[in-house]
Every structure is written in C-alpha cells, then in structure tokens.
XYZ file of C-alpha atoms in Angstrom:
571
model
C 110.338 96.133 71.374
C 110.077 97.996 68.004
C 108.966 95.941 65.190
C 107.165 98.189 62.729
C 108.463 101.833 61.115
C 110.472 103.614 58.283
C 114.076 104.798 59.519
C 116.470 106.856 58.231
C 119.820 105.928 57.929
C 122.592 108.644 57.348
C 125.702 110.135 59.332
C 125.200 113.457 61.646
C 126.952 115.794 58.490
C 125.580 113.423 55.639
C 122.846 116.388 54.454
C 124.328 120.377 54.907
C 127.043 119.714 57.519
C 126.076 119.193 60.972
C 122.796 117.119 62.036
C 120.511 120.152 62.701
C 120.704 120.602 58.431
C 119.203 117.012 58.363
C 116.546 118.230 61.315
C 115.588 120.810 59.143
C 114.550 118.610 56.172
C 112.592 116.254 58.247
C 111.023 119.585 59.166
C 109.731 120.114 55.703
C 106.331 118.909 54.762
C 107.380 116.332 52.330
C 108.917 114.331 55.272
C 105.837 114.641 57.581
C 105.307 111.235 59.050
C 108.132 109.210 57.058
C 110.413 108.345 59.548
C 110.005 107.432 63.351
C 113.667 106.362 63.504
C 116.584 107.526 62.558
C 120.140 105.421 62.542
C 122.731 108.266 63.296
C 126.121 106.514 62.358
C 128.584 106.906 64.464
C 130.591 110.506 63.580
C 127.753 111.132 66.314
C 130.923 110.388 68.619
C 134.098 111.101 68.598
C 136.515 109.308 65.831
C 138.786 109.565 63.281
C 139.305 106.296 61.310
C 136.804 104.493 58.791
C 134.174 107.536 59.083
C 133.333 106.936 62.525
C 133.801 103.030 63.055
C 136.906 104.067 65.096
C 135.920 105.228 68.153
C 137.677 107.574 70.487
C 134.932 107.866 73.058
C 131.109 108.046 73.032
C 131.114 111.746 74.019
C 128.715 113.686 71.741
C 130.673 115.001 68.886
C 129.912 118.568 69.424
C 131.227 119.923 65.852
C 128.149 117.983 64.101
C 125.735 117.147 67.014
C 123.975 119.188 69.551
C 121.824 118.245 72.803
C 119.033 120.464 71.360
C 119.295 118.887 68.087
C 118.272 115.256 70.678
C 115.296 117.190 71.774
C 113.931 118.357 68.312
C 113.951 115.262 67.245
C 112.322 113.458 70.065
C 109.360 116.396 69.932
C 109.157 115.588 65.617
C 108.512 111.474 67.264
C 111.548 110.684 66.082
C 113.629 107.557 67.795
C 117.649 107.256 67.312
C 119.316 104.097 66.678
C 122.943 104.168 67.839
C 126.065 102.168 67.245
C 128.420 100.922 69.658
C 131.043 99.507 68.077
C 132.175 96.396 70.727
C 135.113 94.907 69.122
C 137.891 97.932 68.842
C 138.755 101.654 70.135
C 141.148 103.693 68.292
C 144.011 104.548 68.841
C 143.491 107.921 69.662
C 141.136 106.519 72.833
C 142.374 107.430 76.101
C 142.028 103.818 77.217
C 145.442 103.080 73.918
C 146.598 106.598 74.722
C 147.401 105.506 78.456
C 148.994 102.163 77.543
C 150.895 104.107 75.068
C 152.288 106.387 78.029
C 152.429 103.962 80.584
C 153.610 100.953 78.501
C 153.536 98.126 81.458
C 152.875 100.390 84.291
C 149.435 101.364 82.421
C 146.088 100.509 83.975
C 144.869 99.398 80.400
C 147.853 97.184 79.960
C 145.129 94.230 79.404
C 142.234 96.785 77.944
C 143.427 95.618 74.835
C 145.816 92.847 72.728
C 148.837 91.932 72.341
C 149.323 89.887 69.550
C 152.573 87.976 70.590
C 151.313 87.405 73.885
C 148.133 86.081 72.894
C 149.982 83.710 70.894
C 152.935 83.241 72.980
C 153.461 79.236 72.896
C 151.480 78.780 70.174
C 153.344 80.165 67.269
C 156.885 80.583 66.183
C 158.636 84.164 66.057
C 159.669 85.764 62.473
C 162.225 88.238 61.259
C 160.095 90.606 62.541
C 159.728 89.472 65.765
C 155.889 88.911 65.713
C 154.165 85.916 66.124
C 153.111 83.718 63.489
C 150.638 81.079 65.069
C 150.634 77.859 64.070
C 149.095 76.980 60.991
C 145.974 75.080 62.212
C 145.420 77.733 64.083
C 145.973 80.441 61.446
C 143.972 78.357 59.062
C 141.255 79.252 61.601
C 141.245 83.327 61.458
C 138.979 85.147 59.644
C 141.000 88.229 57.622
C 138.989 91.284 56.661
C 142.037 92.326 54.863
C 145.415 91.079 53.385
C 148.190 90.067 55.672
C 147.878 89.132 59.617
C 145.532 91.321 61.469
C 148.099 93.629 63.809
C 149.257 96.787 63.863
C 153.176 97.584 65.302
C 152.761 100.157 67.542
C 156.252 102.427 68.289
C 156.402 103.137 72.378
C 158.337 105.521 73.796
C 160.888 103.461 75.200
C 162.159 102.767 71.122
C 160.015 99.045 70.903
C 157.913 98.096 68.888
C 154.323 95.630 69.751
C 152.373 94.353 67.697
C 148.613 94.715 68.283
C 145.231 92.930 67.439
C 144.025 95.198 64.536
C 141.235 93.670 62.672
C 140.028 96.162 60.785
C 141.658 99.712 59.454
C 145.007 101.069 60.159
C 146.438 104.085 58.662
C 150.080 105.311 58.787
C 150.749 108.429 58.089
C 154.099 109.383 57.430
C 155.537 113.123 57.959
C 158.379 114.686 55.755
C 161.385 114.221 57.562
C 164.370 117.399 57.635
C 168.159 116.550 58.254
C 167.783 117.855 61.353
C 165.491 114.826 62.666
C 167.746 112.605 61.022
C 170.387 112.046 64.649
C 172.270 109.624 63.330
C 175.956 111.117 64.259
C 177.950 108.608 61.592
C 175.845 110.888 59.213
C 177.422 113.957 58.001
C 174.804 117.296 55.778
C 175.332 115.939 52.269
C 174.287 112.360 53.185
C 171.388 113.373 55.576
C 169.778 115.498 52.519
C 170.614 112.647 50.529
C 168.196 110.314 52.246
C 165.576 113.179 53.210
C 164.951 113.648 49.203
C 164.820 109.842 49.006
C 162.469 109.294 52.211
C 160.254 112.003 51.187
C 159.678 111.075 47.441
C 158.418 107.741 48.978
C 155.569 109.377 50.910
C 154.978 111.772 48.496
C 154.190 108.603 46.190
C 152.632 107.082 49.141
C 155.331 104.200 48.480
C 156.171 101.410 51.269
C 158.973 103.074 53.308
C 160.359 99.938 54.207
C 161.269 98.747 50.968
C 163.429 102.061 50.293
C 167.295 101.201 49.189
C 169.536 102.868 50.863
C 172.149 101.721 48.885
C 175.490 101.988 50.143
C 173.628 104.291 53.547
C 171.477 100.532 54.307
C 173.621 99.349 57.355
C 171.918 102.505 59.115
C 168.264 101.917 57.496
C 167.202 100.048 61.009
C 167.966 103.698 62.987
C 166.881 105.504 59.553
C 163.210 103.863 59.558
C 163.137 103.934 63.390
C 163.065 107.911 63.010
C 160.465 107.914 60.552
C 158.062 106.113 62.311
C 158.677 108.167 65.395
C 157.299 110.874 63.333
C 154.356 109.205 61.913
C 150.545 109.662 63.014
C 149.337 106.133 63.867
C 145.354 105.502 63.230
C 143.964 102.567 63.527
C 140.952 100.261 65.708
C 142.548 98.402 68.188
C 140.980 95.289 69.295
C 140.092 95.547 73.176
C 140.514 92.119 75.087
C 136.885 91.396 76.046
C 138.294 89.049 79.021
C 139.030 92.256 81.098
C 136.766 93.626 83.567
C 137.997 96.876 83.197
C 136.342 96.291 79.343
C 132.995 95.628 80.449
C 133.220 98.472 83.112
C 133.603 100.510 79.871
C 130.615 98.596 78.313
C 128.342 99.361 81.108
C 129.575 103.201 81.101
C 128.916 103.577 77.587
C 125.634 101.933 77.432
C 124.040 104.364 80.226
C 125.605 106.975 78.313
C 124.054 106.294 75.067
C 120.682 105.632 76.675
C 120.831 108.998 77.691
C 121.409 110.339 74.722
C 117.640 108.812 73.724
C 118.556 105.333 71.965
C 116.296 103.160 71.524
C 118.106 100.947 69.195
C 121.276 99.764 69.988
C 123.588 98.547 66.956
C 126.376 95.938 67.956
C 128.876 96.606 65.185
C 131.636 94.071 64.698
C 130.480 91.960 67.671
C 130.721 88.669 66.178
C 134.789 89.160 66.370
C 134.891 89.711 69.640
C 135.141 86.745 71.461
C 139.037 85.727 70.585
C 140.345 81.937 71.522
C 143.899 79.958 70.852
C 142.288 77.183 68.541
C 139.328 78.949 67.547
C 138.097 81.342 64.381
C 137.790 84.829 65.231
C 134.424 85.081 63.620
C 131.688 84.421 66.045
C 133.239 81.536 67.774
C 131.156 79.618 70.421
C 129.809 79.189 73.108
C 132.038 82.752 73.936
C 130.384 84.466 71.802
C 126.799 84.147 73.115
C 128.117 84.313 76.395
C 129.388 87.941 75.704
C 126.065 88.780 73.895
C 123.937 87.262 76.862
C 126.495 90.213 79.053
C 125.720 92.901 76.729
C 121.846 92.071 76.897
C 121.988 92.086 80.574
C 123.370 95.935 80.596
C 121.510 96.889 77.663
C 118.237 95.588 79.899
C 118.777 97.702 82.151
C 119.388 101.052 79.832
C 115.904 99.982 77.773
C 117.885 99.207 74.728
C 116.589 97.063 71.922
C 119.992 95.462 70.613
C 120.527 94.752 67.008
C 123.851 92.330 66.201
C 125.434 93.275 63.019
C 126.704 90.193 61.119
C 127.735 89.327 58.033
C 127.782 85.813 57.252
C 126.679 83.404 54.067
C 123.278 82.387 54.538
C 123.746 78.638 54.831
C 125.511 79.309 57.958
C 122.748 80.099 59.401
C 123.583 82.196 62.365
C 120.654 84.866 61.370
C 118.328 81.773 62.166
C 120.367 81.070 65.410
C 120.289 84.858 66.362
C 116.285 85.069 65.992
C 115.970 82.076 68.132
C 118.111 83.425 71.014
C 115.308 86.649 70.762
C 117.021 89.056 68.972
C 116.289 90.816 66.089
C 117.565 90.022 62.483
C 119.690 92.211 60.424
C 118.367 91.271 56.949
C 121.499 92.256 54.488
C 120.130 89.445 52.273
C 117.291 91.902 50.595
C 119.769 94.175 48.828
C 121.031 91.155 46.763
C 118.132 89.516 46.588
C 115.936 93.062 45.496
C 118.740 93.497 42.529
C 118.267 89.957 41.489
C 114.297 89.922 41.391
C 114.568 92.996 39.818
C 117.100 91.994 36.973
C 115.664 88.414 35.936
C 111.765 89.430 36.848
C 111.541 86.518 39.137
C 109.855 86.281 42.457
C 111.060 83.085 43.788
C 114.174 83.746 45.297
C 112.840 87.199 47.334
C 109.642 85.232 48.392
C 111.202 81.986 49.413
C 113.083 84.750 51.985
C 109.445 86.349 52.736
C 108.377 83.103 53.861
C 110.926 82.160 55.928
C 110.548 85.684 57.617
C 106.946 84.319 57.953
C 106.671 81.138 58.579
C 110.017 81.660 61.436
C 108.657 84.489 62.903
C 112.240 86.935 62.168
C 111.669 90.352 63.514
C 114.155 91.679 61.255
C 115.565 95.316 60.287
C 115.989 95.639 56.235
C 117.391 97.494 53.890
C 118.639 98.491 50.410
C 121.358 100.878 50.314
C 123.641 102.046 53.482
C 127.105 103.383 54.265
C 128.826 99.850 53.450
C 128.732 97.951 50.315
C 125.826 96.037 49.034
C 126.321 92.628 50.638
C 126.742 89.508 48.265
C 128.728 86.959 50.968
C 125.613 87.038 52.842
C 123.767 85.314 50.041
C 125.731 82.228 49.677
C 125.303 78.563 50.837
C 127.895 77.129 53.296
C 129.247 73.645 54.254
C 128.590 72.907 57.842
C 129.830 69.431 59.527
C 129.774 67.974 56.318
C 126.361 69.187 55.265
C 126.060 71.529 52.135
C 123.715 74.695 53.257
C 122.132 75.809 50.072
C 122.212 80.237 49.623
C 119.669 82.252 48.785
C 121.042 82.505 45.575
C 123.096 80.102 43.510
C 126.749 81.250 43.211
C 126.648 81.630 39.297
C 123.638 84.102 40.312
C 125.733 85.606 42.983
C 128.643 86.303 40.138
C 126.053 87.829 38.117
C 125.058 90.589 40.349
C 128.332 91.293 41.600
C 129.232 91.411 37.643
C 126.729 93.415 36.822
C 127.120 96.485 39.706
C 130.815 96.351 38.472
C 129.805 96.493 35.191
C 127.582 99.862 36.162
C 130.437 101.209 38.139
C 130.489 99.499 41.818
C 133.966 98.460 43.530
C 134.244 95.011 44.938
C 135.429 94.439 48.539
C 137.209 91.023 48.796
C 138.229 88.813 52.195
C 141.810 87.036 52.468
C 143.864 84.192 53.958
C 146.259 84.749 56.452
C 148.671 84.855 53.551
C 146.853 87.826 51.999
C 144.973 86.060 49.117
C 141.472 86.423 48.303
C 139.390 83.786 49.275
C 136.011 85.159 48.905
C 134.193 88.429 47.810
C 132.504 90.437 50.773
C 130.453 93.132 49.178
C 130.423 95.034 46.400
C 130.449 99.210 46.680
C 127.818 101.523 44.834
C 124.881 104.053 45.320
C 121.666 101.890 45.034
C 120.452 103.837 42.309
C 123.785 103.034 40.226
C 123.322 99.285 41.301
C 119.882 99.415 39.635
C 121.601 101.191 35.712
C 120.227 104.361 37.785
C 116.470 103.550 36.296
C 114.020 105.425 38.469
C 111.692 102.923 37.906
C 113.217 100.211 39.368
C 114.205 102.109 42.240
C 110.762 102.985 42.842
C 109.277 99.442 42.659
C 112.295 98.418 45.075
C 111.444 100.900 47.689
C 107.899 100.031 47.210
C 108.684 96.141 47.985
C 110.941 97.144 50.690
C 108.071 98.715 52.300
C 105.933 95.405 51.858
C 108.615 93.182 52.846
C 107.602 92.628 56.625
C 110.260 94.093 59.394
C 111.540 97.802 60.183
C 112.460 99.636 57.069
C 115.999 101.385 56.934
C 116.500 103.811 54.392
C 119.535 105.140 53.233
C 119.429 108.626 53.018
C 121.448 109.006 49.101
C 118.533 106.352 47.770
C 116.217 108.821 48.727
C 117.658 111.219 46.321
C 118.765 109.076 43.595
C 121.928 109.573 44.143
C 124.617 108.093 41.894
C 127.969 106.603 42.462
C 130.296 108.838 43.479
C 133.794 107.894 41.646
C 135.944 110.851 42.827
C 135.315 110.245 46.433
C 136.076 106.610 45.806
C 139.453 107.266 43.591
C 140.681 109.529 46.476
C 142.695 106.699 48.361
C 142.969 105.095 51.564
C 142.556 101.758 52.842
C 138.143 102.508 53.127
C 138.017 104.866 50.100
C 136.129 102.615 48.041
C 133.085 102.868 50.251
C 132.766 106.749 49.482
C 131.149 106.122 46.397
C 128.017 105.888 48.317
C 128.491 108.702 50.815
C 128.632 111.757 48.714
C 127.199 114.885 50.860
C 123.782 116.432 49.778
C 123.608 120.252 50.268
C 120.148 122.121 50.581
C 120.115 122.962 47.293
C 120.478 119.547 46.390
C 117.654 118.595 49.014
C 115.399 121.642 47.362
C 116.211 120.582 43.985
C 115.965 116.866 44.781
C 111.906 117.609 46.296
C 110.742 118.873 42.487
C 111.661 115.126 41.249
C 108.669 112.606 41.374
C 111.675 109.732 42.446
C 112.075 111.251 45.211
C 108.331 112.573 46.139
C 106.978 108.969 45.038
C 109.292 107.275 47.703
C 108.195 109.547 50.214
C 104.558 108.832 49.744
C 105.197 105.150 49.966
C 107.286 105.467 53.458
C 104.403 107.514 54.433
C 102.485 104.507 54.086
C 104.429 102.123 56.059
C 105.343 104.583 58.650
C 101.736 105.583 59.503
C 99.270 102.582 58.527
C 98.439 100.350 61.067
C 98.145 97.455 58.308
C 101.557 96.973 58.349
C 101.345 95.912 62.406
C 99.186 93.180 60.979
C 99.061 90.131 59.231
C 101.071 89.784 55.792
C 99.708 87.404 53.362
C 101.424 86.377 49.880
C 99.129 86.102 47.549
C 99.187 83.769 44.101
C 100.799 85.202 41.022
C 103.054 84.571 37.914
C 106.338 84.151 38.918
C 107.264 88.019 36.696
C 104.278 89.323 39.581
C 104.360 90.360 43.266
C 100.889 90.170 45.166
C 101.202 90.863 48.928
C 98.674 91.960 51.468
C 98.938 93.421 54.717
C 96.002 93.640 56.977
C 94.846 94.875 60.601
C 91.294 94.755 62.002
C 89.669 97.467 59.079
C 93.189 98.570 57.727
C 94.762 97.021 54.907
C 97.698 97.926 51.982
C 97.974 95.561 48.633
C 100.931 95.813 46.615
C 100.189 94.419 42.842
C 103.494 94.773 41.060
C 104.771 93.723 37.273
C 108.826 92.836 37.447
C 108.996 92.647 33.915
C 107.514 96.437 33.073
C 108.056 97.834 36.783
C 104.888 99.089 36.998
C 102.643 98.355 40.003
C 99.843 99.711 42.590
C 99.263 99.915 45.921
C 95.651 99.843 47.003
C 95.049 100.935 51.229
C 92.645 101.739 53.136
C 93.053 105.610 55.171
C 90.286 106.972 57.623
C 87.690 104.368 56.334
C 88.148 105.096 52.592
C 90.165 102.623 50.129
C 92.746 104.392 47.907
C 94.956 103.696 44.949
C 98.710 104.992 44.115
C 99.345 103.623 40.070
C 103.191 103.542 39.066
C-alpha cells in the first residue's frame, strides 16, 4: 500500500502534445526526485466525450501514449495511477455499438439500461413515451444535470429508447440537403424551405425540436426523425452493473490496466453505480459496498491499490465510512479548506481536518487544483436520520469562497432536481492560482502546507506553473466547457520559460522535500500557535521537517534535516 509521495496529476497531451513531451520535463533536472507518481487521466484510453471520462475501451490511446513511454517512466521510479471509470461506456464502445446493431438480438442487450424498463411498473408514460417514475421515487435520484438523466437513442429499425445517461451527452446535428429530406408529400421549393430553416437552428446551436414549421408542422414528426438520423450521438451510457457479462468486462479491464504498470487504481463515478427501484442513485446501500467489496476482490488479484472517487458533503460522512472499510480517502475537502485558511488567516478549520486525519488514522490522497472544479459541496454539513452533521465549514463561509473565486473569474457548477432546478452548488471552476487573486505567495505557502498536510500529495500539473484561468477555452461551449478554464495546454516554451520563475522553482524544492525525506513516513505532530500561525512537525528516527508559517503575511520556513545536517528554506 502507498501512503507517502508527491504525484503528478495531468492528461497524456496536457504539456507539448503526446505524453513523451511530459517524460521529457520530468527528465530535466529541476524535476529530479519530485514525483514518484503520476495520475495519467484517462485520454490515456480511448474516448471522446468529457476529455476522456467517456470511455470507448481501455486500449492504449496510441496518438498520445506509447509502450516505451510506460518503460521510461518506470526506469525515472515513476508509478502511474489510472482511472477506470465503473459507472458508464460511451457510446462509441463496442459493447453500445453492438446493441445499437443488434437491437434485441444483441449480446449486450442487458450490458447497459434501459430507462423505461428499469422503471416499467413504477412510473407512468409521457408524451414522449419515456418513463417518468413515481415521485417518491424521483424525489430519490441524484441529478448531475438539469432534466431526467437519459439519453434517446435512434435504432435502426426508426425507434427511439431512452437510456440511463447520468452524466454528458452531446448531439450533434449535421446540415441537412433536400435531398435527405424523403418526405414524397414534399415538393423542391418546400424542401429548401425547411433546409434553410433546419440549418439556421444548428448553426445557432438552437433546440431543433422547438422549430415551427408553420403551416409544413403536420410533417415535423418525419421532418425531425431525419435529422436525428443524421446526427452524431456522444454520450456515457450507464452499464447495468447486475450483468455478468459487466463484471467479465471489469475483470478484463483490470488485468489490462495492471499491465500497463498501475499501481493506483481510481474508481471514478462508482458511487452511482449501484441503481435500485426505491433507492437514490448516489451510493445507495448495502449494493454499493457489495459492488466495491467485487471490485476489491479483482483488483487483489491485479496488485491494485483502489482509490473511490466521491463527492459528498462532509456531514455525510461516507469518507469516514470508506476509511473504515480499508480504503483510502480522497481528501477534496483541502482545496476549500486551503482557500479559506488562506483568505481569513485562520488555522482552525484546516487543523480541526488535520486532526481528524490523525487522530482516525485516514490514509488519504490530497490535493489543490485538478482537472474538475474546486469542490465546495464536499465541505458542507448534512442531516442524517434526523441528526444535523455539522461541515467543515459553515455555509455562510462556504458562500464566501464560492463568491470570492467567482468574483476572481471561476464558473460555478450547480446540481438539480428531477425537474431541472438547482438545488445545490457542486464545485466551482478555476486555475488554483486564479482561485488564490493569482498571488504567488499564497500559492507558495499552499503548496508548502499541502506538503505538510499528512497523505499522498497530488499535484496538478497548471499549479505548478501558475497558470491562470483560461476564459476562452471555457467560453467555447459545450455541455463540460466550463471546466477548460483549468486545462489550458503548456508548450515547451512555456515549460522553459515557466523554470526561470522562482513560483515555480520554489514549489519544486518543496515537493522535493516530501517526495524524498523519510520524515514524512513518520510521525506528524501539531504544534501550539496563534490561530494566524501554522507549526507542524514531521519526524522519523533522525529525520525531521518543521513548517513555521505566518497566514496573515504568507511568509514561512521549513527547517529539515538531509544526510545528518539541519537546513532552512525562508519564504
């Protein structure tokens, strides 16, 4: 089990464009004993939705990855943390691609789900002919966007099925001539007519539905039908974890990626896998241990550390109930809680979290910035069987930080209600750097607690670089666009240029620290200071590392101890 180390965190094309550019910096003597991990995301694979969260199988995606660029990076001591993302395929999969073909004849008929028949009996039909479940059970569902989580998928015989779909879905509609338009009631003039019409609404990336056809809308049924027959369909289709032809796939994958050299295994999105009439959608039990308790037993058996991904308020305390089934915690609470301590100069909110790392024994993976949003549900309190769960953070505090990113540029992502209103924010979308008013110095003293802060230490590879928001990416469109403002692609100028700035030098040395010292394998002990202060000491046999820190002026030190002799870095 890995408990200790720096890693970096970035996708295969992230720096230059394929992973051996990335290679090459972590070649460079700056990076020389920074990282001994590295969290590939998952363009790694095959995709094409949400920038690699839609997978179309886990072969290695030869355009940015290479086997030899696997063995460089084992020979530089360098481990890979993968994804496998358990609750969806795309569309493009040949698992969906078969069941489109086959339609009931497929072999993958059950692979994934079909949203009436899940619901059949329990749930009355609309206009549309989809399901609408009843409303204690819709109550229930947990939306990651607006409307009802499906996606209609056309099949060749002319029908329509809806689909689970709980994350993206993109439709992408293709200009239509007169000549697709075989409708013989038609005649030229009319055809043209509604071509200009149909494609001025994707040119304005309009709802085709709601087009009037005016006095041509007794044929808009065939008209629309023909549209979507021409459309490219993306989207992650949720597979329907009660088929054994599903965990067949599991068990493929997982020997696959162990080959590859993972040693950390990400579950992404596996808290919505488990799916039960009567039950939320968002880690339900007992089904959903019961899967994980599956997944553990395969992973077991391809030496995989596994690492759930879930995003839930704090007072429901499911990263208390993951660390006691053994597994390690994802700690998206630090982000929020690092902008907060940083902001008011106050240490009690970050060190009441320290201590609970401490005193419950969390192995836990942290970070600051990554390829989502900063997380800000994560911090909140939650009512459970009548009993109020206090946050991290009071909500007025919450409000502040999210107002205060948007305020410095971020994007807020929202959740909904079955009916499509927002019921809560999720996260909120920015560089780090912009997060923090893009002050290097309170970047620095962040990445210097981060490293103190006891767990594995993920870095985002933009924070490295002070990178700043990136609002063109993010004003580009699309149903994930807003989480672009954080991805923007460094080039090796930008890398050369970026390794003359002491922000980016100064972060490296203090990685260096926690990658290499074996203090930080040791015992962690918070020491007494003023509440604007940070005093915490890490200590093995003859190695220690002190980190003496003002959050009011952002200056601190860190005092260690390197081949016998104590040393001191002054920021």
């Amino acid at each position: 089990m890995i408990t200790q180390g720096v890693m970096l965190n970035a996708y295969p094309d992230s720096i230059g464009k394929t992973l051996s550019d990335t290679i090459a910096m972590l070649k460079k003597k700056e990076f020389k004993n920074v990282f001994s991990l590295f969290y590939v995301l998952p363009t790694f694979f095959n995709s094409d939705l949400d920038r690699g969260f839609s997978i179309i199988d886990y072969n290695l995606n030869k355009n940015l990855v290479s086997k030899t660029d696997l063995e460089t990076l084992k020979t530089l001591g360098i481990e890979l943390k993968l994804d496998i993302v358990l609750n969806h395929l795309s569309v493009a999969s040949p698992q969906f691609k078969d069941l489109l073909q086959n339609g009931e004849n497929s072999e993958f008929k059950n692979f994934f789900i079909n949203w009436n028949e899940f619901w059949k009996n329990n749930g009355t039909i609309n206009d549309e002919g989809i399901v609408i479940p009843k409303k204690e059970f819709l109550n229930k569902l947990f939306m990651r966007k607006s409307g009802l989580p499906i996606l209609k998928v056309p099949f060749p015989d002319g029908t329509e099925k809806p689909y689970w779909n709980t994350f993206y879905q993109q439709i992408e509609y293709k200009k239509i001539t007169p000549e697709k338009l075989v409708i013989s009631q038609l005649n030229g003039t009319q055809k043209s007519h509604l071509c200009k019409k149909i494609n001025n609404a994707i040119d304005q990336n309009k709802d085709i539905a709601s087009i009037d056809f005016n006095e041509l809308n007794q044929y808009k049924t065939q008209i629309l039908k023909i549209v979507k027959a021409n459309a490219t369909l993306l989207g992650q289709m949720d597979v329907n974890a009660k088929s054994d032809l599903v965990w067949k796939f599991y068990t493929e994958t997982l020997n696959k990626i162990n080959n590859y050299g993972c040693k950390i295994l990400r579950l992404d999105a596996f808290a919505y896998l488990h799916k039960e009439v009567g039950q939320t959608n968002f880690f339900n039990t007992p089904g959903t241990w019961q899967y994980l308790k599956k997944i553990k037993k395969i992973a077991s058996k391809n030496n995989l550390m596994l690492l759930p991904e879930i995003h839930a308020e704090y007072g429901a305390k499911l990263h208390n109930q993951v660390a006691e089934k053994g597994y390690h915690v994802y700690d998206f609470f630090l982000p929020g809680l690092m902008i907060h301590t940083l902001e008011t100069a106050s240490n009690k909110a970050l060190l009441n979290w320290i201590n609970e790392i401490i005193e419950q024994k969390y192995k836990t993976v942290n970070m600051l910035g990554c390829h989502d949003g900063i997380p800000v549900l994560d911090l909140k309190g939650k009512e459970i069987n009548g009993n109020y769960n206090k946050g991290l953070l009071k909500d007025e505090e919450i409000e502040t930080i999210i107002n205060l990113i948007i305020k410095r540029g971020g994007r807020v992502k929202n959740l909904y209600s079955p009916e499509g209103k927002k019921i809560s924010y999720y996260q909120v979308n920015a560089t780090f750097f912009s997060a923090l008013g893009e002050s290097e110095e309170k970047l620095l003293l962040a990445r210097a607690i981060q490293m103190f802060v006891p767990g594995i230490a993920q870095v985002w590879y933009l924070d490295i670089f002070a990178g700043k928001n990136n609002y063109l990416a993010a004003d580009k469109g699309g149903s994930a666009a807003h989480k672009e403002i954080n991805r923007t692609t460094l080039s090796k100028k930008n890398i050369e240029a970026g390794l003359k700035q002491n922000i980016v030098i100064n972060q490296l040395k203090i990685m260096q620290l926690k990658n290499t010292l074996k203090a930080f394998s040791g015992k962690i002990k918070i020491n007494p200071c003023a509440e604007n202060e940070l005093n915490i000491t890490w200590s093995n046999q003859k190695s220690f590392a002190q980190l003496k820190a003002n959050l009011t002026t952002y200056r601190f030190t860190i005092t260690y101890t390197k081949s016998g002799i104590n040393k001191t870095l002054t920021f």
